[in-house]
Short mmCIF file of C-alpha atoms in Angstrom, two decimals:
data_model
loop_
_atom_site.label_atom_id
_atom_site.label_comp_id
_atom_site.label_asym_id
_atom_site.label_seq_id
_atom_site.Cartn_x
_atom_site.Cartn_y
_atom_site.Cartn_z
CA MET A 1 4.16 2.11 -19.42
CA SER A 2 2.49 0.16 -16.60
CA VAL A 3 -0.04 1.07 -14.08
CA VAL A 4 0.83 0.17 -10.47
CA TYR A 5 -0.82 0.27 -7.02
CA LEU A 6 1.42 0.69 -4.02
CA GLY A 7 0.30 0.44 -0.37
CA LEU A 8 2.14 2.83 1.84
CA GLY A 9 2.01 2.58 5.58
CA SER A 10 3.97 3.82 8.90
CA ASN A 11 3.57 3.65 12.43
CA THR A 12 6.76 5.46 13.51
CA ASN A 13 6.39 9.14 13.02
CA PRO A 14 4.01 8.51 10.09
CA GLY A 15 3.19 12.05 8.92
CA GLN A 16 6.90 12.61 8.11
CA HIS A 17 7.90 9.14 6.86
CA LEU A 18 4.80 9.14 4.74
CA ALA A 19 5.28 12.68 3.31
CA THR A 20 8.82 11.81 2.30
CA ALA A 21 7.74 8.82 0.72
CA ILE A 22 4.88 10.43 -1.33
CA ASP A 23 7.36 13.20 -2.62
CA TRP A 24 9.98 10.59 -3.43
CA LEU A 25 7.14 8.85 -5.62
CA GLY A 26 6.29 12.01 -7.26
CA ARG A 27 9.73 12.67 -8.29
CA GLU A 28 10.61 8.99 -9.41
CA PHE A 29 7.42 8.29 -11.32
CA THR A 30 4.51 9.80 -13.45
CA GLY A 31 1.00 9.74 -12.86
CA LEU A 32 1.01 9.74 -9.12
CA GLU A 33 -2.57 9.59 -7.56
CA LEU A 34 -3.18 9.15 -3.94
CA SER A 35 -6.16 7.67 -1.93
CA PRO A 36 -7.44 9.13 1.33
CA ALA A 37 -5.33 8.01 4.26
CA TYR A 38 -6.55 5.93 6.96
CA ARG A 39 -5.39 5.25 10.55
CA SER A 40 -5.75 1.80 11.64
CA ALA A 41 -4.76 -0.31 14.55
CA SER A 42 -1.44 -2.29 14.10
CA VAL A 43 -2.05 -5.89 12.99
CA GLY A 44 -0.47 -9.05 14.54
CA PHE A 45 1.63 -6.94 17.20
CA ASP A 46 0.97 -4.29 20.35
CA GLY A 47 1.98 -1.44 18.65
CA ASP A 48 1.24 2.37 17.65
CA ASP A 49 -1.44 2.88 15.27
CA PHE A 50 -0.76 2.96 11.59
CA ILE A 51 -1.49 5.41 8.77
CA ASN A 52 -2.12 3.53 5.63
CA LEU A 53 -3.10 4.82 1.95
CA VAL A 54 -2.54 3.74 -1.64
CA ALA A 55 -0.76 5.39 -4.44
CA ARG A 56 -1.04 4.74 -8.16
CA ILE A 57 2.00 5.40 -10.16
CA ASN A 58 3.02 4.82 -13.69
CA THR A 59 6.33 3.08 -14.50
CA ASN A 60 8.74 1.24 -17.04
CA LEU A 61 10.23 -0.59 -14.54
CA GLU A 62 9.73 -4.62 -14.51
CA PRO A 63 8.06 -5.63 -11.30
CA LEU A 64 11.16 -6.99 -9.45
CA GLN A 65 12.91 -3.82 -10.59
CA LEU A 66 10.28 -1.72 -8.98
CA LYS A 67 10.24 -3.97 -5.92
CA HIS A 68 14.31 -3.53 -5.68
CA GLN A 69 13.78 0.31 -6.12
CA LEU A 70 11.13 0.46 -3.40
CA THR A 71 12.99 -1.72 -0.91
CA SER A 72 16.17 0.54 -1.66
CA PHE A 73 13.93 3.55 -0.76
CA GLU A 74 12.70 1.94 2.42
CA ASP A 75 16.08 0.91 3.63
CA ALA A 76 17.67 4.45 3.06
CA ASN A 77 14.75 5.70 5.03
CA GLY A 78 15.21 3.71 8.22
CA ARG A 79 13.52 0.24 7.48
CA ASP A 80 14.88 -2.30 9.82
CA ARG A 81 14.55 -5.72 8.16
CA THR A 82 15.88 -7.57 11.27
CA THR A 83 12.65 -7.03 13.04
CA PRO A 84 9.78 -9.61 12.87
CA ARG A 85 7.22 -9.40 9.95
CA PHE A 86 4.46 -7.81 12.36
CA SER A 87 6.29 -4.90 13.76
CA ASP A 88 6.64 -1.39 14.06
CA ARG A 89 7.34 0.42 10.46
CA VAL A 90 9.23 3.55 9.80
CA ILE A 91 7.97 3.13 6.12
CA ASP A 92 6.54 0.16 4.40
CA ILE A 93 5.76 0.36 0.72
CA ASP A 94 4.06 -2.86 -0.95
CA ILE A 95 3.25 -3.42 -4.67
CA LEU A 96 -0.35 -4.26 -4.45
CA LEU A 97 -1.26 -4.69 -8.23
CA TYR A 98 1.18 -4.42 -11.35
CA ASP A 99 -1.37 -3.90 -14.26
CA ASP A 100 -3.50 -6.89 -14.29
CA MET A 101 -0.61 -9.27 -13.71
CA VAL A 102 -1.01 -12.51 -11.85
CA SER A 103 2.34 -13.91 -10.15
CA ASP A 104 2.90 -16.81 -7.59
CA ASP A 105 6.52 -16.23 -7.46
CA PRO A 106 7.78 -16.08 -3.86
CA LYS A 107 9.74 -12.96 -4.60
CA LEU A 108 6.65 -11.04 -5.59
CA ILE A 109 3.09 -12.53 -5.31
CA LEU A 110 0.55 -10.47 -7.40
CA PRO A 111 -1.78 -9.15 -6.73
CA ARG A 112 -0.79 -8.98 -2.96
CA GLU A 113 -2.89 -11.08 -0.90
CA GLU A 114 -3.45 -8.38 1.60
CA VAL A 115 -5.75 -6.67 -0.79
CA LEU A 116 -8.30 -9.05 0.00
CA GLN A 117 -7.54 -9.66 3.61
CA TYR A 118 -7.34 -6.09 5.36
CA ALA A 119 -9.59 -3.06 5.30
CA HIS A 120 -6.70 -0.60 5.74
CA VAL A 121 -5.44 -1.88 2.20
CA LEU A 122 -8.71 -2.66 0.45
CA ARG A 123 -10.68 0.68 1.56
CA PRO A 124 -7.95 3.22 0.39
CA LEU A 125 -7.60 1.08 -2.92
CA ALA A 126 -11.21 1.06 -3.65
CA GLU A 127 -11.61 4.71 -2.97
CA LEU A 128 -8.88 5.46 -5.36
CA ALA A 129 -9.96 3.12 -8.19
CA PRO A 130 -13.26 1.57 -7.71
CA ALA A 131 -13.62 0.44 -10.99
CA LEU A 132 -10.17 -1.40 -11.04
CA LYS A 133 -10.80 -5.31 -11.47
CA HIS A 134 -8.95 -7.63 -9.23
CA PRO A 135 -6.94 -10.03 -11.52
CA ARG A 136 -7.92 -12.98 -9.46
CA ALA A 137 -11.27 -12.20 -8.01
CA GLY A 138 -12.47 -10.78 -11.28
CA LYS A 139 -14.70 -8.37 -9.35
CA THR A 140 -14.06 -4.48 -8.94
CA MET A 141 -12.29 -3.13 -6.12
CA GLY A 142 -15.51 -1.09 -5.17
CA ASP A 143 -17.83 -4.34 -5.37
CA ILE A 144 -15.01 -6.04 -3.11
CA TRP A 145 -15.17 -3.39 -0.44
CA GLN A 146 -19.04 -3.28 -0.47
CA ALA A 147 -19.01 -6.83 0.20
CA PHE A 148 -16.02 -7.14 2.46
CA SER A 149 -16.73 -8.80 5.79
CA GLY A 150 -13.67 -7.20 7.68
CA LYS A 151 -15.01 -3.69 7.69
CA THR A 152 -15.33 -3.88 11.74
CA GLY A 153 -12.39 -2.59 13.63
CA TYR A 154 -10.76 0.69 13.81
CA LEU A 155 -10.17 2.52 10.72
CA SER A 156 -10.53 6.38 10.48
CA PRO A 157 -10.06 8.84 7.74
CA VAL A 158 -6.97 10.96 8.19
CA LYS A 159 -6.69 14.61 6.59
CA THR A 160 -3.98 14.38 4.22
CA PRO A 161 -2.04 17.50 5.40
CA ASP A 162 -1.75 15.82 8.80
CA LEU A 163 -1.12 12.51 7.55
#
């Protein structure tokens, strides 16, 4: 059984779409744990704020099988793949870490680079799993967050019932 950390985000009716995704993850996978949720400004385009959080799951699926299942869920819930990379999202679920796997396969880069780039990914991950070591950086998520230079900017906690 593999331990996987997923980044979830939405800026289009995020309360509803994130709740639907969390409910689905709880039915499809074991060991579901959630970080606190955070509101942040959209990145790379002018759009509504995003709500982001991190989920921990256990799975027997191989990484690309899991990615396919997550993509199928996103598509079934209104994800439009014809839009630019940085644009509004009904639901976005990314594999951040899959065990301690390191992969440069263009189909699935692990760990996901955004873990070390964006506060809205790193902070919830560091809160959920502060002692977890980043497979490339060799430091814990808590230590990486403490040293993170990108803490400036809009990132505010959201009460989970409100998402």
